[in-house]
Short mmCIF file of C-alpha atoms in Angstrom, two decimals:
data_model
loop_
_atom_site.label_atom_id
_atom_site.label_comp_id
_atom_site.label_asym_id
_atom_site.label_seq_id
_atom_site.Cartn_x
_atom_site.Cartn_y
_atom_site.Cartn_z
CA MET A 1 89.59 -7.60 -32.09
CA ARG A 2 92.34 -11.47 -37.26
CA GLU A 3 93.53 -9.93 -40.26
CA ILE A 4 94.01 -8.84 -36.70
CA ARG A 5 91.37 -6.73 -35.16
CA PRO A 6 91.00 -6.28 -31.28
CA ASN A 7 91.09 -9.51 -30.33
CA ARG A 8 90.73 -13.07 -30.64
CA ARG A 9 93.75 -14.47 -28.85
CA THR A 10 94.86 -17.08 -26.44
CA THR A 11 96.48 -15.56 -23.42
CA VAL A 12 98.69 -16.55 -20.64
CA LEU A 13 95.81 -16.47 -18.00
CA SER A 14 92.91 -17.89 -20.15
CA SER A 15 91.49 -16.25 -23.24
CA ALA A 16 90.67 -12.90 -24.88
CA GLY A 17 87.98 -10.62 -23.79
CA VAL A 18 87.86 -8.37 -25.31
CA LEU A 19 91.02 -4.11 -34.99
CA VAL A 20 102.54 4.51 -50.12
CA THR A 21 105.05 6.37 -51.67
CA ALA A 22 108.04 8.43 -51.00
CA ALA A 23 107.09 10.98 -53.65
CA LEU A 24 105.56 14.13 -52.31
CA ILE A 25 101.84 14.87 -53.20
CA ALA A 26 100.90 18.19 -54.54
CA GLY A 27 101.30 20.82 -51.73
CA ALA A 28 102.86 18.57 -49.35
CA VAL A 29 105.10 20.36 -46.64
CA VAL A 30 107.77 18.75 -44.48
CA ALA A 31 107.01 20.74 -41.20
CA PRO A 32 104.02 19.62 -39.32
CA THR A 33 101.39 22.19 -38.03
CA ALA A 34 100.60 22.82 -34.49
CA SER A 35 98.61 19.95 -32.77
CA ALA A 36 95.81 20.28 -30.23
CA SER A 37 98.30 19.64 -27.36
CA ASP A 38 100.25 22.78 -28.41
CA ARG A 39 97.61 25.38 -27.69
CA HIS A 40 98.40 26.26 -24.12
CA GLY A 41 102.26 26.08 -24.54
CA GLN A 42 103.99 23.06 -25.91
CA ASP A 43 104.43 20.18 -23.64
CA PRO A 44 107.64 18.34 -24.11
CA GLU A 45 105.91 15.36 -25.87
CA ALA A 46 104.30 17.63 -28.39
CA LYS A 47 107.70 19.39 -29.06
CA GLY A 48 109.26 15.90 -29.46
CA ALA A 49 106.53 14.78 -31.85
CA ALA A 50 107.08 17.88 -34.09
CA ILE A 51 111.03 17.41 -34.12
CA ALA A 52 110.57 13.67 -34.91
CA ALA A 53 108.22 14.40 -37.66
CA ALA A 54 110.36 17.05 -39.35
CA ARG A 55 113.24 14.65 -39.11
CA ALA A 56 111.27 11.97 -40.80
CA ALA A 57 110.01 14.22 -43.52
CA LYS A 58 113.57 15.05 -44.42
CA ALA A 59 114.78 11.43 -44.22
CA GLY A 60 111.85 9.87 -46.03
CA ILE A 61 111.60 6.11 -46.40
CA ASN A 62 114.18 3.92 -48.20
CA TRP A 63 111.61 1.61 -49.90
CA GLN A 64 113.04 -1.73 -50.96
CA ASP A 65 111.79 -5.31 -51.60
CA CYS A 66 110.49 -6.84 -48.34
CA PRO A 67 112.66 -9.21 -46.33
CA ALA A 68 112.30 -12.68 -47.54
CA GLY A 69 110.84 -14.06 -44.21
CA TRP A 70 108.03 -11.40 -44.09
CA GLY A 71 105.87 -13.12 -46.70
CA PHE A 72 105.30 -10.03 -48.93
CA VAL A 73 106.21 -10.21 -52.49
CA LYS A 74 106.61 -7.54 -55.26
CA PRO A 75 105.26 -5.10 -56.04
CA ILE A 76 104.73 -4.63 -52.18
CA GLN A 77 107.78 -2.73 -50.72
CA CYS A 78 108.99 -2.32 -47.16
CA GLY A 79 110.92 0.22 -45.22
CA TRP A 80 111.64 1.74 -41.68
CA VAL A 81 110.64 4.77 -39.92
CA SER A 82 112.67 5.95 -36.73
CA VAL A 83 110.73 7.23 -33.71
CA PRO A 84 111.83 8.11 -30.22
CA VAL A 85 111.07 5.77 -27.63
CA ASP A 86 110.05 8.70 -25.40
CA TYR A 87 108.76 11.71 -27.24
CA ALA A 88 109.93 13.92 -24.28
CA LYS A 89 113.40 12.96 -25.29
CA PRO A 90 113.37 13.18 -29.08
CA TYR A 91 117.13 12.91 -29.37
CA GLY A 92 117.15 10.00 -27.06
CA LYS A 93 116.76 6.36 -27.84
CA GLN A 94 115.07 5.51 -31.21
CA ILE A 95 113.19 2.51 -32.45
CA LYS A 96 112.42 1.49 -36.07
CA LEU A 97 108.81 0.91 -37.22
CA ALA A 98 108.28 -1.46 -40.14
CA VAL A 99 106.05 -0.15 -42.72
CA ASP A 100 104.95 -1.43 -46.17
CA ARG A 101 103.26 0.02 -49.20
CA ILE A 102 101.75 -0.83 -52.64
CA GLY A 103 101.29 2.03 -55.03
CA ASN A 104 97.96 3.09 -56.37
CA THR A 105 96.67 1.06 -59.25
CA GLY A 106 95.43 3.89 -61.24
CA THR A 107 97.21 6.73 -63.01
CA LYS A 108 99.28 9.48 -61.50
CA ALA A 109 96.29 11.78 -62.02
CA ASP A 110 94.15 9.49 -60.07
CA ARG A 111 96.41 9.28 -57.00
CA GLN A 112 95.16 10.93 -53.92
CA GLY A 113 98.03 10.08 -51.56
CA ALA A 114 98.56 7.34 -49.03
CA LEU A 115 95.87 5.44 -47.08
CA VAL A 116 97.27 4.27 -43.77
CA TYR A 117 95.71 1.27 -41.96
CA ASN A 118 95.52 -0.13 -38.46
CA PRO A 119 93.52 -3.26 -37.76
CA GLY A 120 93.25 -3.14 -34.11
CA GLY A 121 94.44 -4.99 -31.02
CA PRO A 122 96.34 -3.25 -29.33
CA GLY A 123 98.98 -5.41 -30.79
CA GLY A 124 97.71 -5.98 -34.29
CA SER A 125 100.05 -5.65 -37.46
CA GLY A 126 98.86 -3.63 -40.39
CA LEU A 127 101.40 -5.15 -42.77
CA ARG A 128 98.97 -7.36 -44.65
CA PHE A 129 97.06 -4.25 -45.76
CA PRO A 130 98.71 -3.97 -49.12
CA THR A 131 97.76 -7.59 -49.94
CA ARG A 132 94.16 -6.36 -50.51
CA VAL A 133 95.68 -5.03 -53.77
CA THR A 134 97.70 -8.06 -54.77
CA ASN A 135 94.83 -10.49 -53.78
CA LYS A 136 92.49 -8.35 -55.99
CA ASN A 137 89.95 -7.73 -53.10
CA PRO A 138 86.91 -6.40 -55.03
CA VAL A 139 85.55 -4.31 -52.08
CA TRP A 140 88.67 -2.17 -52.19
CA ALA A 141 89.46 -2.12 -55.90
CA ASN A 142 88.04 1.41 -56.54
CA VAL A 143 89.98 2.87 -53.49
CA ALA A 144 93.07 1.22 -54.65
CA LYS A 145 93.07 3.16 -57.95
CA ALA A 146 93.39 6.52 -56.00
CA TYR A 147 95.63 5.48 -52.92
CA ASP A 148 98.74 3.70 -51.99
CA PHE A 149 97.91 1.14 -49.44
CA VAL A 150 100.23 1.61 -46.43
CA GLY A 151 100.50 -0.70 -43.51
CA PHE A 152 102.75 -0.63 -40.33
CA ASP A 153 103.64 -2.57 -37.20
CA PRO A 154 103.05 -0.28 -34.28
CA ARG A 155 105.69 0.18 -31.61
CA GLY A 156 106.17 -3.09 -29.76
CA VAL A 157 104.56 -5.27 -32.56
CA GLY A 158 106.20 -7.87 -34.86
CA HIS A 159 109.09 -6.11 -36.58
CA SER A 160 108.82 -2.85 -34.77
CA ALA A 161 110.97 -3.54 -31.59
CA ALA A 162 108.65 -6.41 -30.52
CA ILE A 163 108.00 -6.66 -26.66
CA SER A 164 107.37 -9.85 -24.83
CA CYS A 165 106.18 -10.75 -21.34
CA GLU A 166 106.58 -14.51 -21.23
CA ASP A 167 108.31 -17.22 -23.05
CA PRO A 168 106.16 -17.80 -26.03
CA GLN A 169 106.17 -21.74 -25.89
CA GLU A 170 105.11 -21.35 -22.07
CA PHE A 171 102.43 -18.75 -23.19
CA VAL A 172 100.78 -21.30 -25.43
CA LYS A 173 100.93 -24.41 -23.44
CA ALA A 174 97.53 -26.12 -22.59
CA PRO A 175 95.38 -26.78 -20.89
CA LYS A 176 95.08 -23.61 -18.84
CA ALA A 177 92.91 -23.40 -15.64
CA ASP A 178 89.09 -23.06 -16.23
CA PRO A 179 88.57 -19.23 -16.07
CA VAL A 180 85.37 -19.59 -14.26
CA PRO A 181 86.49 -20.08 -10.54
CA ASP A 182 85.02 -22.70 -8.37
CA SER A 183 86.52 -21.46 -5.22
CA GLU A 184 88.56 -18.61 -3.58
CA ALA A 185 91.61 -20.83 -4.16
CA ASP A 186 90.98 -20.63 -7.93
CA LYS A 187 90.75 -16.91 -7.79
CA LEU A 188 93.91 -16.67 -5.81
CA ALA A 189 95.70 -18.73 -8.27
CA GLN A 190 94.68 -16.52 -11.14
CA ARG A 191 95.60 -13.38 -9.14
CA LYS A 192 99.12 -14.90 -8.67
CA LEU A 193 99.41 -15.60 -12.48
CA ALA A 194 98.30 -12.12 -13.21
CA ARG A 195 100.83 -10.44 -10.88
CA GLU A 196 103.54 -12.69 -12.23
CA TYR A 197 102.67 -11.78 -15.87
CA ALA A 198 102.90 -8.03 -14.96
CA GLU A 199 106.16 -8.48 -13.44
CA GLY A 200 107.35 -10.45 -16.50
CA CYS A 201 106.39 -7.54 -18.77
CA ALA A 202 108.68 -5.29 -16.63
CA GLU A 203 111.50 -7.72 -16.46
CA ARG A 204 111.64 -8.74 -20.08
CA ASN A 205 111.25 -5.15 -21.57
CA GLY A 206 112.48 -2.80 -18.99
CA LYS A 207 110.22 -0.04 -17.41
CA ALA A 208 111.64 2.65 -19.69
CA MET A 209 110.04 0.96 -22.71
CA LEU A 210 107.02 -0.31 -21.02
CA SER A 211 106.12 3.19 -19.78
CA GLN A 212 106.15 4.37 -23.39
CA MET A 213 103.71 1.70 -24.66
CA THR A 214 100.64 3.98 -24.98
CA THR A 215 98.02 4.93 -27.60
CA PRO A 216 99.36 8.58 -27.42
CA ASN A 217 102.77 7.45 -28.47
CA THR A 218 101.33 5.23 -31.24
CA VAL A 219 99.49 8.20 -32.43
CA ARG A 220 102.58 10.36 -32.46
CA ASP A 221 104.29 7.49 -34.33
CA LEU A 222 101.47 7.61 -36.87
CA ASP A 223 102.11 11.22 -37.51
CA VAL A 224 105.81 10.65 -37.85
CA ILE A 225 104.98 8.00 -40.46
CA ARG A 226 102.74 10.47 -42.24
CA ALA A 227 105.61 12.90 -42.39
CA ALA A 228 107.95 10.18 -43.55
CA LEU A 229 105.66 9.38 -46.40
CA GLY A 230 105.90 12.92 -47.61
CA GLU A 231 102.14 13.44 -47.00
CA LYS A 232 101.03 16.91 -45.78
CA LYS A 233 97.76 15.23 -44.23
CA LEU A 234 96.84 11.82 -43.31
CA ASN A 235 94.29 9.48 -44.90
CA TYR A 236 93.40 6.83 -42.32
CA LEU A 237 91.40 3.63 -41.88
CA GLY A 238 91.22 2.26 -38.39
CA VAL A 239 89.29 -0.88 -37.34
CA SER A 240 88.51 -1.82 -33.72
CA TYR A 241 91.26 -0.62 -31.45
CA GLY A 242 92.52 1.30 -34.64
CA THR A 243 89.42 3.42 -34.16
CA TYR A 244 90.68 4.62 -30.76
CA ILE A 245 94.12 5.48 -32.42
CA GLY A 246 92.13 7.43 -34.82
CA ALA A 247 89.95 9.12 -32.16
CA VAL A 248 93.20 10.17 -30.37
CA TYR A 249 94.93 11.25 -33.54
CA GLY A 250 91.92 13.44 -34.53
CA THR A 251 92.17 15.03 -31.10
CA MET A 252 95.97 15.66 -30.96
CA PHE A 253 96.65 16.31 -34.58
CA PRO A 254 93.22 17.54 -36.22
CA GLY A 255 94.92 19.85 -38.78
CA HIS A 256 97.03 16.79 -40.01
CA LEU A 257 93.89 14.80 -41.11
CA ARG A 258 92.56 14.79 -44.70
CA ARG A 259 90.06 11.79 -44.41
CA MET A 260 89.43 9.28 -41.84
CA ILE A 261 87.22 6.14 -41.46
CA VAL A 262 86.79 4.41 -38.19
CA ASP A 263 85.12 0.99 -38.36
CA SER A 264 83.79 -0.89 -35.19
CA VAL A 265 84.34 1.72 -32.76
CA VAL A 266 86.00 1.76 -29.26
CA ASP A 267 84.15 4.06 -26.85
CA PRO A 268 86.58 6.91 -26.50
CA SER A 269 85.26 8.40 -23.21
CA ARG A 270 87.76 8.53 -20.43
CA GLU A 271 85.39 6.68 -18.09
CA LYS A 272 85.52 3.59 -20.33
CA ILE A 273 89.21 3.36 -21.16
CA TRP A 274 89.84 0.46 -20.42
CA TYR A 275 88.34 -1.10 -17.33
CA GLN A 276 84.68 -0.30 -18.03
CA ALA A 277 85.05 -0.97 -21.81
CA ASN A 278 86.03 -4.46 -20.98
CA LEU A 279 82.95 -5.02 -18.64
CA ASP A 280 80.75 -3.62 -21.52
CA GLN A 281 82.38 -6.02 -23.94
CA ASP A 282 81.31 -8.99 -21.74
CA VAL A 283 77.73 -8.00 -22.09
CA ALA A 284 77.88 -7.48 -25.73
CA PHE A 285 79.71 -10.84 -26.29
CA GLU A 286 76.89 -12.71 -24.61
CA GLY A 287 74.33 -11.11 -27.11
CA ARG A 288 76.29 -11.96 -30.15
CA TRP A 289 76.84 -15.49 -28.89
CA LYS A 290 73.13 -15.97 -28.67
CA ASP A 291 72.87 -14.66 -32.19
CA TRP A 292 75.26 -17.36 -33.22
CA GLU A 293 73.41 -20.05 -31.37
CA ASP A 294 70.10 -18.99 -32.98
CA TRP A 295 71.78 -19.33 -36.38
CA VAL A 296 73.13 -22.73 -35.70
CA ALA A 297 69.67 -23.79 -34.48
CA ALA A 298 68.08 -22.60 -37.77
CA ASN A 299 70.74 -24.59 -39.70
CA ASP A 300 70.20 -27.81 -37.68
CA ALA A 301 70.00 -29.81 -40.94
CA ALA A 302 73.73 -28.98 -41.44
CA PHE A 303 74.94 -29.14 -37.79
CA HIS A 304 72.57 -31.40 -35.92
CA LEU A 305 73.22 -29.48 -32.62
CA GLY A 306 69.55 -28.72 -31.81
CA THR A 307 66.76 -26.78 -33.33
CA THR A 308 66.54 -24.04 -30.61
CA ARG A 309 69.03 -21.76 -28.93
CA ALA A 310 68.48 -23.58 -25.72
CA ALA A 311 69.38 -26.92 -27.18
CA VAL A 312 72.48 -25.52 -28.73
CA GLN A 313 73.47 -23.86 -25.57
CA ALA A 314 72.91 -27.21 -23.79
CA LYS A 315 75.40 -28.80 -26.13
CA TRP A 316 77.89 -26.02 -25.37
CA VAL A 317 77.40 -26.57 -21.61
CA GLN A 318 77.98 -30.37 -22.06
CA LEU A 319 81.08 -29.80 -24.13
CA ARG A 320 82.57 -27.34 -21.55
CA ALA A 321 81.70 -29.76 -18.65
CA THR A 322 83.39 -32.55 -20.51
CA ALA A 323 86.46 -30.53 -21.22
CA LYS A 324 86.67 -29.40 -17.56
CA LYS A 325 86.48 -32.85 -16.21
CA SER A 326 89.05 -34.26 -18.73
CA PRO A 327 90.70 -31.93 -21.27
CA ILE A 328 89.87 -33.15 -24.69
CA GLY A 329 93.05 -34.71 -26.31
CA GLY A 330 94.78 -33.73 -23.14
CA VAL A 331 95.03 -30.10 -24.21
CA VAL A 332 91.56 -28.51 -24.73
CA GLY A 333 90.02 -27.51 -21.66
CA PRO A 334 87.35 -24.70 -21.04
CA ALA A 335 89.85 -21.89 -21.33
CA GLU A 336 90.89 -23.38 -24.80
CA LEU A 337 87.28 -23.80 -25.86
CA ILE A 338 86.45 -20.08 -25.09
CA SER A 339 89.60 -18.96 -27.04
CA PHE A 340 88.39 -20.96 -30.02
CA PHE A 341 84.65 -20.47 -29.87
CA GLN A 342 84.80 -16.73 -29.24
CA SER A 343 85.69 -16.17 -32.85
CA ALA A 344 82.14 -16.88 -33.74
CA PRO A 345 80.76 -13.86 -31.84
CA TYR A 346 83.75 -11.95 -33.28
CA TYR A 347 83.29 -12.55 -36.97
CA ASP A 348 80.40 -13.90 -39.14
CA SER A 349 83.29 -15.50 -41.24
CA SER A 350 83.73 -17.83 -38.29
CA TRP A 351 80.16 -18.98 -38.01
CA VAL A 352 80.52 -21.92 -40.28
CA PRO A 353 83.93 -23.05 -39.32
CA VAL A 354 83.23 -23.02 -35.67
CA ALA A 355 79.85 -24.72 -35.89
CA THR A 356 81.45 -27.46 -38.14
CA VAL A 357 84.00 -28.16 -35.46
CA PHE A 358 81.47 -28.16 -32.79
CA SER A 359 79.17 -30.56 -34.96
CA LYS A 360 82.08 -32.89 -35.70
CA TYR A 361 82.87 -33.24 -32.01
CA PHE A 362 79.39 -34.38 -31.29
CA ALA A 363 79.46 -36.85 -34.28
CA GLY A 364 82.41 -38.47 -32.71
CA ASP A 365 85.36 -36.51 -34.24
CA THR A 366 87.53 -35.09 -31.40
CA LYS A 367 90.55 -34.50 -33.68
CA ALA A 368 88.85 -31.50 -35.44
CA LEU A 369 88.43 -29.69 -32.08
CA VAL A 370 91.91 -30.62 -30.75
CA ASP A 371 93.41 -29.25 -34.01
CA ALA A 372 91.37 -26.14 -33.92
CA ALA A 373 91.54 -25.29 -30.29
CA GLY A 374 94.71 -26.90 -28.95
CA PRO A 375 98.23 -25.41 -29.24
CA ASP A 376 100.72 -26.23 -31.94
CA LEU A 377 104.07 -26.14 -30.21
CA SER A 378 105.97 -26.74 -33.30
CA ASN A 379 104.70 -23.47 -34.70
CA THR A 380 107.19 -21.28 -32.99
CA ALA A 381 106.78 -18.29 -35.15
CA GLY A 382 103.10 -18.30 -34.78
CA ASN A 383 103.54 -18.69 -30.97
CA ILE A 384 105.92 -15.81 -30.74
CA ALA A 385 103.36 -13.76 -32.67
CA SER A 386 100.54 -14.81 -30.31
CA GLU A 387 102.56 -13.97 -27.25
CA ASN A 388 103.70 -10.61 -28.82
CA LEU A 389 100.08 -9.71 -29.40
CA ASN A 390 98.90 -10.38 -25.81
CA ALA A 391 102.10 -8.58 -24.49
CA VAL A 392 101.29 -5.43 -26.48
CA TYR A 393 97.54 -5.61 -25.70
CA THR A 394 98.39 -5.78 -22.01
CA ALA A 395 101.05 -3.22 -21.93
CA VAL A 396 98.96 -0.63 -23.91
CA GLU A 397 95.79 -0.90 -22.10
CA CYS A 398 97.34 -1.23 -18.64
CA THR A 399 99.69 2.01 -19.19
CA ASP A 400 97.01 3.99 -20.97
CA ALA A 401 94.83 4.57 -18.12
CA LYS A 402 94.30 3.96 -14.33
CA TRP A 403 92.87 0.51 -13.39
CA PRO A 404 91.24 -0.43 -10.08
CA THR A 405 93.81 -1.87 -7.75
CA SER A 406 91.27 -3.22 -5.21
CA TRP A 407 90.62 -6.82 -5.83
CA LYS A 408 87.32 -6.57 -4.03
CA LYS A 409 86.11 -4.34 -6.86
CA TRP A 410 87.21 -6.79 -9.57
CA ASP A 411 85.67 -9.56 -7.74
CA LYS A 412 82.41 -7.89 -7.19
CA ASP A 413 82.02 -6.67 -10.69
CA ASN A 414 82.88 -9.81 -12.46
CA THR A 415 80.81 -12.02 -10.13
CA GLU A 416 77.67 -9.93 -10.75
CA LEU A 417 78.36 -9.85 -14.51
CA ASN A 418 79.06 -13.57 -14.72
CA LYS A 419 75.43 -14.36 -13.35
CA ASN A 420 73.94 -13.06 -16.74
CA TYR A 421 76.83 -12.82 -19.03
CA PRO A 422 78.95 -15.94 -18.41
CA PHE A 423 80.39 -16.69 -21.81
CA MET A 424 83.32 -14.23 -21.63
CA THR A 425 83.25 -12.39 -18.17
CA TRP A 426 85.77 -14.31 -16.15
CA ALA A 427 88.18 -15.21 -19.12
CA ASN A 428 88.24 -11.44 -19.83
CA ALA A 429 88.78 -10.48 -16.25
CA TRP A 430 91.83 -12.56 -15.72
CA MET A 431 93.34 -11.47 -19.08
CA ASN A 432 93.20 -7.74 -17.80
CA LEU A 433 93.91 -8.43 -14.22
CA PRO A 434 97.73 -7.69 -14.69
CA CYS A 435 96.66 -4.10 -14.90
CA ALA A 436 95.66 -4.14 -11.23
CA THR A 437 99.50 -4.48 -10.28
CA TRP A 438 101.04 -2.87 -13.20
CA PRO A 439 104.68 -1.96 -12.52
CA VAL A 440 104.83 1.39 -14.46
CA LYS A 441 102.88 4.66 -13.98
CA GLN A 442 99.45 4.46 -15.54
CA ARG A 443 98.28 7.66 -17.64
CA THR A 444 95.13 9.64 -17.97
CA PRO A 445 93.42 8.99 -21.30
CA VAL A 446 93.26 11.72 -23.81
CA ASP A 447 90.00 13.70 -23.82
CA VAL A 448 88.79 12.90 -27.38
CA ARG A 449 87.08 16.13 -28.59
CA THR A 450 86.74 18.21 -31.90
CA HIS A 451 89.25 20.85 -32.30
CA LYS A 452 89.97 23.33 -35.01
CA GLY A 453 90.90 21.65 -38.44
CA LEU A 454 89.21 18.36 -37.77
CA PRO A 455 87.66 17.19 -41.07
CA GLN A 456 84.38 15.20 -41.31
CA VAL A 457 85.10 11.76 -40.20
CA LEU A 458 83.11 8.64 -41.32
CA ILE A 459 82.09 6.17 -38.59
CA VAL A 460 80.97 2.73 -39.61
CA GLN A 461 79.35 0.23 -37.09
CA SER A 462 77.01 -2.68 -36.71
CA THR A 463 74.47 -2.66 -34.07
CA ARG A 464 75.28 -6.10 -32.59
CA ASP A 465 79.15 -6.00 -32.52
CA ALA A 466 80.40 -7.96 -29.55
CA ALA A 467 84.15 -6.71 -29.39
CA THR A 468 83.26 -2.91 -29.68
CA PRO A 469 79.52 -2.34 -28.57
CA TYR A 470 77.41 0.00 -30.71
CA GLU A 471 77.28 2.74 -27.93
CA GLY A 472 80.98 3.52 -28.61
CA ALA A 473 80.27 4.68 -32.22
CA VAL A 474 77.46 6.86 -30.91
CA GLU A 475 79.80 8.34 -28.38
CA LEU A 476 82.56 9.24 -30.90
CA HIS A 477 79.85 10.58 -33.35
CA HIS A 478 78.90 13.09 -30.58
CA ARG A 479 82.41 14.03 -29.91
CA PHE A 480 83.46 14.62 -33.48
CA ARG A 481 81.29 17.27 -34.79
CA GLY A 482 80.36 16.96 -38.45
CA SER A 483 81.00 13.22 -38.40
CA ARG A 484 78.65 10.77 -40.20
CA LEU A 485 77.57 7.54 -38.77
CA ILE A 486 76.69 4.56 -41.01
CA THR A 487 74.80 1.89 -39.09
CA GLU A 488 74.58 -1.67 -40.16
CA LYS A 489 71.35 -2.73 -38.44
CA ASP A 490 70.88 -6.23 -37.14
CA ALA A 491 74.28 -7.25 -37.91
CA GLY A 492 77.33 -7.91 -35.59
CA SER A 493 80.47 -8.96 -37.50
CA HIS A 494 83.41 -7.10 -36.26
CA GLY A 495 85.06 -5.00 -38.91
CA VAL A 496 82.26 -3.75 -41.38
CA THR A 497 84.15 -2.12 -44.05
CA GLY A 498 85.76 -5.25 -45.41
CA LEU A 499 82.53 -7.08 -45.96
CA VAL A 500 80.35 -7.16 -49.04
CA ASN A 501 77.48 -4.78 -48.30
CA PRO A 502 76.72 -2.47 -51.28
CA CYS A 503 75.11 0.22 -49.16
CA ILE A 504 78.21 0.66 -47.05
CA ASN A 505 80.87 -0.26 -49.79
CA GLN A 506 79.56 2.56 -52.08
CA LYS A 507 79.47 5.19 -49.19
CA VAL A 508 83.13 4.31 -48.24
CA ASP A 509 84.11 4.75 -51.84
CA ASP A 510 82.34 7.91 -52.13
CA TYR A 511 84.09 9.37 -49.08
CA LEU A 512 87.58 8.35 -49.96
CA LEU A 513 87.34 9.03 -53.56
CA SER A 514 85.50 12.33 -53.51
CA GLY A 515 85.12 13.39 -49.82
CA LYS A 516 81.39 12.96 -50.25
CA LEU A 517 79.27 12.22 -47.17
CA ASP A 518 75.58 12.03 -46.87
CA ALA A 519 73.64 14.93 -45.51
CA ALA A 520 72.58 12.85 -42.50
CA ASP A 521 73.36 9.54 -40.71
CA VAL A 522 72.43 6.42 -42.68
CA THR A 523 71.18 2.95 -41.72
CA CYS A 524 72.07 0.07 -44.04
CA THR A 525 70.45 -3.37 -44.06
CA PRO A 526 72.79 -6.24 -42.83
CA HIS A 527 75.29 -8.04 -45.20
CA ALA A 528 74.25 -11.52 -46.18
CA THR A 529 74.10 -14.06 -43.35
CA PRO A 530 76.71 -17.03 -43.72
CA LYS A 531 75.41 -20.15 -45.35
CA PRO A 532 76.53 -23.60 -44.13
#
């Protein structure tokens, strides 16, 4: 959703549906305060989280040069934070979470602590966050003067006790079956794949680990990282699924937050996590897909795919039918097309590259499409990362909440949606279907609410976001009293704070640098539309 954010990814079933310093800052404490979950007598996990945080505060982080294979050079540093697999057993099995940092670029007097980042997923790595400083990203230059930029691999991700549900080379093999079923036999085949994938998750990781792959545990991990950094309170930036981590953190640890920005927001209501959220996503993707087709049509002089949305859609239908009849280059069928083309409704930065490949195909160049949408079996490291991302996505969403177990419900809901929103509906359904036969206990989502100590939260959202529909931002705004919502109107790129939009960029700077928020919610005009 890729810097990663929830979720352009190739999947086993089809394609995605669906984001420092060891020195103490002034006034830092080692012992965490009571969390919201403590109020009616500490539950074992709350006690375990407090024990783990106190232990991490004492241990700190042994910052060193990053391992050579990670791709991060000085002055970025890397380290490890130990957390319990199961917070109800804080002295039991531990795993190490990979963290990295780059110090603030200003003076000691400028420094306001660490800003910790999560890009989404579930399954996204935040380790690239410090490169916004080394790459001299102008959007973040002012904030970098005041904050250490800290990234981490969440539990199960990358360098943090990575999980896997299938052999990565098998995972990326293509072509996959067309996600849109032609018959009951097609549906039965997809259901079998989904069940086997769920079983593979249990076999390859063990149920003890799989059962602890939850958002609340990632939130507890985040609080342990806060303590290990020597920070009394957390400054946090979360994008896409990272906003749900932020929403749950704000609920569980309201007194541990200093400042928080959530960008492109997952609807945190229990009714949406996660089955309904994915159905809502299908509707939003269709809308943003049409926005992109309108843009392609408006730029027909560059792409030659038609001067109307209908003409561009006809080219898409033609391409899809061709790939279904005979996979392009032997590897690009409808599933691979969706996996590639969905990046356009995700991110405006993909509008030109996707349209260019689309245009080249109809100009007779099939190689560009095969290179872009087909698998690269020689890229074993990339394939491991892709499979890991999908495994974590599945494990967290399936374990976080109860999913329907009735195939009739899945079939009815997705058949109805597909009539009007065909671009992503069935691809999304098959990707999530392992949750219907999930082999470990499914939890009840946290009731996201305002509790004592919660600071003002800044919410940023575009109105036409496909991956996290606008209504999610409105819902969190209602739940977090005192929060402020910045709406980027008539825009839909997923992940707003990283784009150049002075109206938004200035307000993000003001909030992080001085705590300043507008007296009321704000609407900003959209960022610049991509140009061919």
